[in-house]
Amino acid sequence: MAHDIVFFLAPDDKTAAATRLRGPGAAFESVTCRFVEPDSAIAEWDMYFEEPSAQVPPVERLLGWTWPEWVTAPLNDGVEVFALPERLTRALAGASPAELEELAGRWTARLRSEDGDDMTDDDLLEVLRGVARLAESAVDTGGGLYSWSF
């Protein structure tokens, strides 16, 4: 499980890839959370906007979903940099407060069923609201939305 996850804005994949060694830092607008897997979160969010439902999807369905692509090839140090799919970025940018609440509830239920008491202490609705604000900026500026994790 990733310990630190930073969702951040960058103008392009090359700039996002350059964050690999030290993380995005203060130079990039970002939202931080802890103890969630960014690739499964991104896949789940994408699935929600393509097939809206308050119900937690079956694990097999989630695992069969298209997962985010690495911006840099993974190494054995545990650091990952993913690009959020463009359609997900647009969906998050246009999401209503009700959609974000429903998605946060679904995401929380899945994490609780998988992680139990070891689940993140972060307010997942606030994380989603922050990522949605980043998505709005990405759409407005033509940049991209990325995640960095360790």
Short mmCIF file of C-alpha atoms in Angstrom, two decimals:
data_model
loop_
_atom_site.label_atom_id
_atom_site.label_comp_id
_atom_site.label_asym_id
_atom_site.label_seq_id
_atom_site.Cartn_x
_atom_site.Cartn_y
_atom_site.Cartn_z
CA MET A 1 0.00 0.00 0.00
CA ALA A 2 1.26 3.44 -0.88
CA HIS A 3 2.04 5.59 2.15
CA ASP A 4 1.98 9.08 0.65
CA ILE A 5 -0.07 10.02 -2.39
CA VAL A 6 0.02 13.42 -4.03
CA PHE A 7 -2.45 14.30 -6.77
CA PHE A 8 -0.99 17.22 -8.68
CA LEU A 9 -1.24 19.41 -11.76
CA ALA A 10 1.51 19.49 -14.36
CA PRO A 11 1.60 20.96 -17.85
CA ASP A 12 2.61 17.64 -19.47
CA ASP A 13 3.86 14.08 -18.93
CA LYS A 14 7.52 15.08 -19.15
CA THR A 15 7.13 17.60 -16.32
CA ALA A 16 5.15 15.08 -14.26
CA ALA A 17 7.82 12.41 -14.85
CA ALA A 18 10.48 14.79 -13.53
CA THR A 19 8.79 14.65 -10.09
CA ARG A 20 9.58 10.95 -9.75
CA LEU A 21 12.63 11.19 -7.48
CA ARG A 22 11.53 13.85 -4.99
CA GLY A 23 7.79 14.20 -5.48
CA PRO A 24 5.89 17.21 -6.76
CA GLY A 25 6.74 19.45 -3.81
CA ALA A 26 5.48 23.00 -3.37
CA ALA A 27 6.09 23.89 -7.03
CA PHE A 28 2.88 22.10 -8.08
CA GLU A 29 -0.71 22.65 -7.00
CA SER A 30 -1.63 19.44 -5.21
CA VAL A 31 -3.79 17.41 -2.83
CA THR A 32 -2.19 14.90 -0.47
CA CYS A 33 -3.59 11.81 1.19
CA ARG A 34 -2.18 8.72 2.84
CA PHE A 35 -2.59 4.98 2.85
CA VAL A 36 -4.64 4.41 -0.31
CA GLU A 37 -3.57 2.86 -3.57
CA PRO A 38 -3.68 5.59 -6.22
CA ASP A 39 -4.08 3.24 -9.18
CA SER A 40 -7.11 1.46 -7.73
CA ALA A 41 -8.60 4.79 -6.60
CA ILE A 42 -8.17 6.24 -10.09
CA ALA A 43 -9.71 3.13 -11.68
CA GLU A 44 -12.63 3.22 -9.25
CA TRP A 45 -13.29 6.91 -9.86
CA ASP A 46 -13.18 6.36 -13.62
CA MET A 47 -15.57 3.42 -13.32
CA TYR A 48 -17.96 5.51 -11.23
CA PHE A 49 -18.24 8.24 -13.85
CA GLU A 50 -18.61 5.74 -16.69
CA GLU A 51 -21.10 3.54 -14.80
CA PRO A 52 -22.54 5.62 -11.92
CA SER A 53 -23.71 3.66 -8.89
CA ALA A 54 -23.55 4.14 -5.14
CA GLN A 55 -22.85 0.40 -4.81
CA VAL A 56 -19.29 -0.86 -4.40
CA PRO A 57 -18.35 -2.68 -7.60
CA PRO A 58 -17.37 -6.34 -7.36
CA VAL A 59 -13.60 -6.74 -7.04
CA GLU A 60 -13.48 -8.68 -10.32
CA ARG A 61 -15.18 -5.78 -12.12
CA LEU A 62 -12.77 -3.24 -10.67
CA LEU A 63 -9.73 -5.39 -11.48
CA GLY A 64 -10.98 -5.74 -15.06
CA TRP A 65 -11.31 -1.97 -15.50
CA THR A 66 -8.76 0.06 -17.46
CA TRP A 67 -6.16 1.20 -14.95
CA PRO A 68 -4.13 4.41 -15.19
CA GLU A 69 -0.90 4.50 -17.16
CA TRP A 70 2.50 5.13 -15.63
CA VAL A 71 4.21 8.34 -16.65
CA THR A 72 7.55 6.75 -15.76
CA ALA A 73 8.36 3.06 -15.70
CA PRO A 74 8.13 1.64 -12.17
CA LEU A 75 11.36 0.72 -10.42
CA ASN A 76 11.91 -1.30 -7.26
CA ASP A 77 11.81 1.77 -5.00
CA GLY A 78 8.00 1.84 -4.74
CA VAL A 79 7.60 5.27 -6.33
CA GLU A 80 4.83 5.53 -8.94
CA VAL A 81 3.72 8.44 -11.11
CA PHE A 82 0.40 7.94 -12.90
CA ALA A 83 -1.49 10.12 -15.36
CA LEU A 84 -5.21 10.31 -14.69
CA PRO A 85 -7.18 9.53 -17.84
CA GLU A 86 -8.35 12.63 -19.68
CA ARG A 87 -11.99 11.52 -19.53
CA LEU A 88 -11.73 11.12 -15.74
CA THR A 89 -10.14 14.55 -15.41
CA ARG A 90 -13.06 16.05 -17.39
CA ALA A 91 -15.59 14.08 -15.34
CA LEU A 92 -14.08 15.20 -12.04
CA ALA A 93 -13.97 18.80 -13.27
CA GLY A 94 -17.68 18.70 -14.05
CA ALA A 95 -18.80 16.60 -11.07
CA SER A 96 -21.61 17.89 -8.92
CA PRO A 97 -21.30 17.97 -5.11
CA ALA A 98 -23.82 15.09 -4.96
CA GLU A 99 -21.72 12.97 -7.34
CA LEU A 100 -18.58 13.58 -5.29
CA GLU A 101 -20.44 12.65 -2.08
CA GLU A 102 -21.79 9.46 -3.62
CA LEU A 103 -18.38 8.50 -4.99
CA ALA A 104 -16.71 9.24 -1.64
CA GLY A 105 -19.24 7.02 0.12
CA ARG A 106 -18.63 4.18 -2.32
CA TRP A 107 -14.85 4.59 -2.15
CA THR A 108 -14.93 4.66 1.67
CA ALA A 109 -17.08 1.50 1.78
CA ARG A 110 -14.65 -0.36 -0.51
CA LEU A 111 -11.60 0.71 1.47
CA ARG A 112 -13.28 -0.18 4.77
CA SER A 113 -14.17 -3.65 3.44
CA GLU A 114 -10.58 -4.21 2.27
CA ASP A 115 -8.56 -2.46 4.97
CA GLY A 116 -10.82 -2.46 8.04
CA ASP A 117 -9.21 -0.58 10.92
CA ASP A 118 -6.09 0.05 8.83
CA MET A 119 -8.07 2.33 6.52
CA THR A 120 -6.77 5.83 5.90
CA ASP A 121 -7.69 8.55 8.37
CA ASP A 122 -8.06 11.08 5.55
CA ASP A 123 -11.47 12.59 4.84
CA LEU A 124 -12.01 10.98 1.44
CA LEU A 125 -14.75 13.41 0.46
CA GLU A 126 -12.33 16.30 1.04
CA VAL A 127 -9.67 14.47 -0.99
CA LEU A 128 -12.14 14.07 -3.87
CA ARG A 129 -13.23 17.69 -3.63
CA GLY A 130 -9.59 18.76 -3.79
CA VAL A 131 -8.84 16.50 -6.74
CA ALA A 132 -11.96 17.81 -8.50
CA ARG A 133 -10.67 21.38 -8.05
CA LEU A 134 -7.34 20.30 -9.55
CA ALA A 135 -9.23 18.67 -12.43
CA GLU A 136 -11.05 21.96 -13.10
CA SER A 137 -7.68 23.73 -13.29
CA ALA A 138 -6.29 21.03 -15.59
CA VAL A 139 -9.25 21.41 -17.96
CA ASP A 140 -9.01 25.21 -17.88
CA THR A 141 -5.24 25.31 -18.52
CA GLY A 142 -4.90 22.31 -20.85
CA GLY A 143 -2.53 20.62 -18.40
CA GLY A 144 -2.77 17.17 -16.92
CA LEU A 145 -3.70 15.62 -13.59
CA TYR A 146 -1.24 13.14 -12.09
CA SER A 147 -0.56 11.14 -8.97
CA TRP A 148 2.77 10.56 -7.30
CA SER A 149 3.04 7.93 -4.59
CA PHE A 150 5.54 6.24 -2.38
#
